[in-house]
Coordinates of C-alpha atoms in Angstrom, one line a residue:
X2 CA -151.3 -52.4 136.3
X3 CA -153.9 -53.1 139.0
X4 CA -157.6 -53.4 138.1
X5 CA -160.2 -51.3 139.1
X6 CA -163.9 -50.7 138.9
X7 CA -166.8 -47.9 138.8
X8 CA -170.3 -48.5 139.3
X9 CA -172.1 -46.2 137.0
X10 CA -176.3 -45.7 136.7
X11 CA -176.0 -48.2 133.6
X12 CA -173.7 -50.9 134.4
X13 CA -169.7 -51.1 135.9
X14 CA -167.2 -50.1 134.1
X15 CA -163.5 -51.4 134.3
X16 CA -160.3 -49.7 134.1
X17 CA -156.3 -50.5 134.6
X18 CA -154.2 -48.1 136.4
X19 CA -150.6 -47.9 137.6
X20 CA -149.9 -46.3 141.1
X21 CA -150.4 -42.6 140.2
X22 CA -147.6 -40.3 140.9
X23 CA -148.8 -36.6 141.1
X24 CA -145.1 -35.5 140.0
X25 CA -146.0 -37.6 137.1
X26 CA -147.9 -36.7 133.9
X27 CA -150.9 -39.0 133.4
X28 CA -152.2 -40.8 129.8
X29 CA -155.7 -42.1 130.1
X30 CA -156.2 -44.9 126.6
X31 CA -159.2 -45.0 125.2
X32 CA -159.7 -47.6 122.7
X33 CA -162.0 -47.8 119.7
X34 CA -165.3 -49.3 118.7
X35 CA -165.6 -53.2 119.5
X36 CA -162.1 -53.4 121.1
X37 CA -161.2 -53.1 124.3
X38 CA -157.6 -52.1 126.5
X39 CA -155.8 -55.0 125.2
X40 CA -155.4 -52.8 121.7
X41 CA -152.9 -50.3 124.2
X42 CA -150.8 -52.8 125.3
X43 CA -147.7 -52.0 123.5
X44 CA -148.3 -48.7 125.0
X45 CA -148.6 -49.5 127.9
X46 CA -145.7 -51.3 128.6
X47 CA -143.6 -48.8 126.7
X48 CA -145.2 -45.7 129.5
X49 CA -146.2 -47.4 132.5
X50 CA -142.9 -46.3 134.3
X51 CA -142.4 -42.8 133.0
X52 CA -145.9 -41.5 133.3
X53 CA -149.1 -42.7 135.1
X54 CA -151.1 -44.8 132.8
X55 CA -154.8 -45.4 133.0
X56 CA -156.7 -47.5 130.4
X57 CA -160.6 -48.8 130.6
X58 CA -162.7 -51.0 128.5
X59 CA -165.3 -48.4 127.8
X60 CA -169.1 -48.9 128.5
X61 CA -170.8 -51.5 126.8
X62 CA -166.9 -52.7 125.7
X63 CA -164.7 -55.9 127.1
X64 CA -165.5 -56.5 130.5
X65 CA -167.5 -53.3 130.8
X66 CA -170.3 -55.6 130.1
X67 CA -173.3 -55.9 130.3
X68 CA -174.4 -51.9 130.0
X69 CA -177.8 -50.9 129.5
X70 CA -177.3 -47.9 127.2
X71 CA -174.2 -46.5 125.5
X72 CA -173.7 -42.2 125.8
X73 CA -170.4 -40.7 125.1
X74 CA -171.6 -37.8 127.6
X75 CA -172.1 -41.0 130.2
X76 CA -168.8 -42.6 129.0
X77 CA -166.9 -38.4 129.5
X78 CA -168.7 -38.4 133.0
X79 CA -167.5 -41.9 133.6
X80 CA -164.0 -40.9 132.9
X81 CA -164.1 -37.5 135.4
X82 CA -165.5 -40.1 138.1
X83 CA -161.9 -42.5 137.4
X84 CA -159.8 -39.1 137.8
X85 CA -161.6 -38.0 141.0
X86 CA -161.7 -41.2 142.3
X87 CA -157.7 -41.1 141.7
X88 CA -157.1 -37.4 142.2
X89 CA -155.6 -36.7 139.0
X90 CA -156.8 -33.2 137.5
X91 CA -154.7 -32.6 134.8
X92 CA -154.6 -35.4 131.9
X93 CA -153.1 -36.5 128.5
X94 CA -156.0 -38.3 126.3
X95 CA -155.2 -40.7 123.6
X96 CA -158.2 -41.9 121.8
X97 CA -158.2 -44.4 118.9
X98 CA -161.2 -44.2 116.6
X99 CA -164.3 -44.3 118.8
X100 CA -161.8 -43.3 121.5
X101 CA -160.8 -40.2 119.8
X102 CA -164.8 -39.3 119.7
X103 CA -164.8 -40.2 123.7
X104 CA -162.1 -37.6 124.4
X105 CA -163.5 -34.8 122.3
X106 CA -166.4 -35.8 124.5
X107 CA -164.9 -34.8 127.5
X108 CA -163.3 -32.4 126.2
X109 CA -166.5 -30.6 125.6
X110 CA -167.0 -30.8 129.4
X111 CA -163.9 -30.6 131.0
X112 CA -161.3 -28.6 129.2
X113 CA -159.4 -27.3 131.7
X114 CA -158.6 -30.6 132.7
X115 CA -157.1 -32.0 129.4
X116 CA -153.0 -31.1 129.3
X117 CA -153.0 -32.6 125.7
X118 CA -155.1 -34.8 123.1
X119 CA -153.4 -37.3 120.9
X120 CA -156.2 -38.4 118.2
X121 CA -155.1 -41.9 116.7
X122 CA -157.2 -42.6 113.5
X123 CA -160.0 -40.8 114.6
X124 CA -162.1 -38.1 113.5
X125 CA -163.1 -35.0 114.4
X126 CA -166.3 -33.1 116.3
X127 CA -167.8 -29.9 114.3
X128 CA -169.4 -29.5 111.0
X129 CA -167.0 -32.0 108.7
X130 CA -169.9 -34.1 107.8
X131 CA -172.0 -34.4 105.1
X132 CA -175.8 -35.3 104.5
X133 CA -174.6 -38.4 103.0
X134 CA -171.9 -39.2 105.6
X135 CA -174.4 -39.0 108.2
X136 CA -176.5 -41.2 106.1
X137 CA -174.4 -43.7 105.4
X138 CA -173.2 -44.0 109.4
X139 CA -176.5 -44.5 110.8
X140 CA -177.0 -47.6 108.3
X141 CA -173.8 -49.7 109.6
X142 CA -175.9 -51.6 112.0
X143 CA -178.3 -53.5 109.5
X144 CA -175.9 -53.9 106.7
X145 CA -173.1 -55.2 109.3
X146 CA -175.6 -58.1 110.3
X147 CA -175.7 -59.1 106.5
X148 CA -172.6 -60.6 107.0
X149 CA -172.0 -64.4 108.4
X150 CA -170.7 -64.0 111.4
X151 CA -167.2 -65.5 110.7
X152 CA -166.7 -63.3 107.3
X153 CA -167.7 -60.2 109.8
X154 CA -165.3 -60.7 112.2
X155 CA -162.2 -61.9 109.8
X156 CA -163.2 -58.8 107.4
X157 CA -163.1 -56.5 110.7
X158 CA -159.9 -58.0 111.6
X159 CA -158.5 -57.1 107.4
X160 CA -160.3 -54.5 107.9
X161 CA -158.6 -52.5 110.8
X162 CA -155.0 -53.9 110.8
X163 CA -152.2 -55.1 108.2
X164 CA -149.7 -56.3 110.7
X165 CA -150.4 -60.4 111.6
X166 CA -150.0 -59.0 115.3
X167 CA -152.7 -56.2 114.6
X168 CA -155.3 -58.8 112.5
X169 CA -154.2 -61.2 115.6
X170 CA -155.4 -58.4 118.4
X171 CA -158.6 -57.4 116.9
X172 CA -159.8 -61.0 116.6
X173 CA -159.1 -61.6 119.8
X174 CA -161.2 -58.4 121.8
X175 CA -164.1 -59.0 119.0
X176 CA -164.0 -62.7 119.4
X177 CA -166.4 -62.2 123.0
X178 CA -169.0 -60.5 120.7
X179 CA -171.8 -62.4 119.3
X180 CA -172.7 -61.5 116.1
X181 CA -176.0 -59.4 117.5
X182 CA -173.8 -57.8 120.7
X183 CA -171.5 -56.8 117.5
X184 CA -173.6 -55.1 115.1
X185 CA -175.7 -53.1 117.6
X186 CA -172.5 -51.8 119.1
X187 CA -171.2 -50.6 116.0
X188 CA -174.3 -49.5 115.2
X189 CA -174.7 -47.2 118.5
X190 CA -171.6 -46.3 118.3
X191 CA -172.1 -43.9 115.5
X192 CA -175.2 -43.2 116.4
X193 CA -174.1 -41.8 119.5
X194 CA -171.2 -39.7 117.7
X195 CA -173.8 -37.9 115.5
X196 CA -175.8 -37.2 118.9
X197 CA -172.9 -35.9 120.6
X198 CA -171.1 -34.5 117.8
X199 CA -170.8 -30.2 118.1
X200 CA -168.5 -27.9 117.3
X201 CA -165.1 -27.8 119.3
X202 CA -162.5 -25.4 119.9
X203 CA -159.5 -27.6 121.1
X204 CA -157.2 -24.8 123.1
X205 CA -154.5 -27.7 124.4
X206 CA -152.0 -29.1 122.1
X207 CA -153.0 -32.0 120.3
X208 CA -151.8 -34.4 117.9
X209 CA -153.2 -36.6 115.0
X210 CA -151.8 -39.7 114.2
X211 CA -152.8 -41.4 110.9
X212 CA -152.1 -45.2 109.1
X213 CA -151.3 -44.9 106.3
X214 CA -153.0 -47.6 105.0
X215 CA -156.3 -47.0 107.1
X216 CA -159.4 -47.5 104.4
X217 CA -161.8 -47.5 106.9
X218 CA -164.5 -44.8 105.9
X219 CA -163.1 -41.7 105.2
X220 CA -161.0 -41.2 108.2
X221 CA -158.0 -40.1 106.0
X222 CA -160.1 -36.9 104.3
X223 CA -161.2 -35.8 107.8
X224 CA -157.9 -36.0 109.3
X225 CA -156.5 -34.0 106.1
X226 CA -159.5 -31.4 106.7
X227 CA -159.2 -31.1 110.3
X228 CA -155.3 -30.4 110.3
X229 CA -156.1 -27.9 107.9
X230 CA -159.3 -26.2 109.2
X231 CA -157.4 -26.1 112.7
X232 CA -153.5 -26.2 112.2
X233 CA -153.2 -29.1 114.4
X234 CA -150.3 -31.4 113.1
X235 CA -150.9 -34.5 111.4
X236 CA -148.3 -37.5 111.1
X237 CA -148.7 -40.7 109.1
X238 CA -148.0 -44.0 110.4
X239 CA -146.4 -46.1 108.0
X240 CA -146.8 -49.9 107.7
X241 CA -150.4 -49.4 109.4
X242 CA -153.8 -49.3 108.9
X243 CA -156.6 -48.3 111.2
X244 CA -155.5 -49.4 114.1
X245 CA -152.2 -47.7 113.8
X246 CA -150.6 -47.9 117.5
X247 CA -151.2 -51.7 117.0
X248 CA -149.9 -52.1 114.0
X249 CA -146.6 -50.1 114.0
X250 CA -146.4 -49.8 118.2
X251 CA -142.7 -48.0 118.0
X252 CA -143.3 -45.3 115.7
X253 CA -146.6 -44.4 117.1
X254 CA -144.4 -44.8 120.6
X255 CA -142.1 -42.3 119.6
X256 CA -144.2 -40.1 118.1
X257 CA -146.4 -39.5 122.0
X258 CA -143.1 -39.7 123.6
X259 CA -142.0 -37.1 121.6
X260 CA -145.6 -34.9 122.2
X261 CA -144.9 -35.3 125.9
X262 CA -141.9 -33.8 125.9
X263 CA -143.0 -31.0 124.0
X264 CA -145.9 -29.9 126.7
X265 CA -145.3 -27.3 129.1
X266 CA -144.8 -28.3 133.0
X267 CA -148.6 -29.4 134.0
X268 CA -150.3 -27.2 136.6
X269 CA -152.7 -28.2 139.6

């Protein structure tokens, strides 16, 4: 993977690529909230010779720091500059959590150019939401910073992952935070969701992968109601929580090798 870099109105963002093949399909990573590329790894390694594999630290995330103001319209625009800049037109997105959010984003704007959306513990865009959901999101920022910083970032760790190698990752991209940088990115975060958030007709195939031990918010119900409401199939990870692909890497492996295979021949 060879490191790259965009220079955007708010601040650079960074991004990992393999050579791209154009008689290869291409898988753009987009991690979740707080994390960063490192959360793909397993994935990465398991793809980067089939298919082209692009992965980023998303604005205002890892080394995409320092950025001036987070925008998941910015962060889809962001992403159609990395395409152009490597000719690719036609793309697979897998988003985890905030990255799921990111991809709907761009899906909004550039549909023909998504081939396929794998969703891993995400949640979806369109009118799931309650009053009292959208309450309760807009108040993580202030009642995240009532937490000592140690108790915040172990809990986060527990929190996202069950596997020692899960708990181990998530420590690790968070541990750059401080405690401020933290709470006012989860707090945007889902701010920025609600902003963005509208409803979404997802015509490519798509996929949603679940934990089965995820307990973070109510990420289980939506995925429950948005297979439902939409048809779109819905597996559960065992052995993981939130951060699923992390947590049990070869069954969430086999289960986007297996989506791949599925997809009809990509066009120009």
């Amino acid at each position: 993977m060879r490191e790259a870099h965009i220079k955007t109105k708010y601040g650079t963002v960074y991004y990992w690529t393999t050579k791209i093949d154009s008689t290869k399909r291409t898988l753009f990573f987009l991690h979740g909230l707080t994390a960063n590329h490192t959360m793909f790894d397993y994935q990465i390694a398991h793809f980067k010779n089939a298919c082209n594999v692009i992965a980023w630290d998303a604005p205002a995330h890892g080394k995409s720091r320092p950025y001036t103001a987070f925008h998941y319209e910015d962060a889809a625009q962001t992403m159609h500059a990395i395409l152009r800049e490597l000719n690719v037109t036609n793309v697979i997105l897998i988003g985890q959590s905030m990255g799921g959010f990111i991809a709907q984003s761009f899906l909004c704007r550039y549909p023909k150019m998504v081939h396929g959306l794998i969703a891993i513990d995400s949640c979806p865009f369109g009118d799931y939401y309650s009053k009292f959901d959208i309450w309760w999101l807009k108040q993580i920022e202030w009642m995240s910073r009532l937490f000592p910083e140690k108790l915040l970032k172990s809990s986060m760790a527990k929190q996202n992952a069950v596997s020692t190698a899960g708990q181990n990752n998530m420590q690790e991209m968070i541990s750059g935070y401080s405690k401020r940088e933290l709470c006012h990115l989860m707090g945007i975060g889902y701010a920025g969701f609600l902003e963005d958030n509208q409803t979404l007709d997802i015509a490519c195939p798509a996929l949603l992968l679940v934990g089965e031990k995820d307990r973070t918010g109510k990420v289980k119900t939506y995925n429950r109601k948005w297979a439902a409401r939409t048809g779109i199939k819905q597996i559960t990870i065992p052995d993981a929580a939130h951060n699923a692909n992390v947590d049990n890497p070869e069954t969430v492996n086999q289960c986007i090798g297996d989506f791949i295979e599925r997809l009809k021949p990509q066009t120009a």
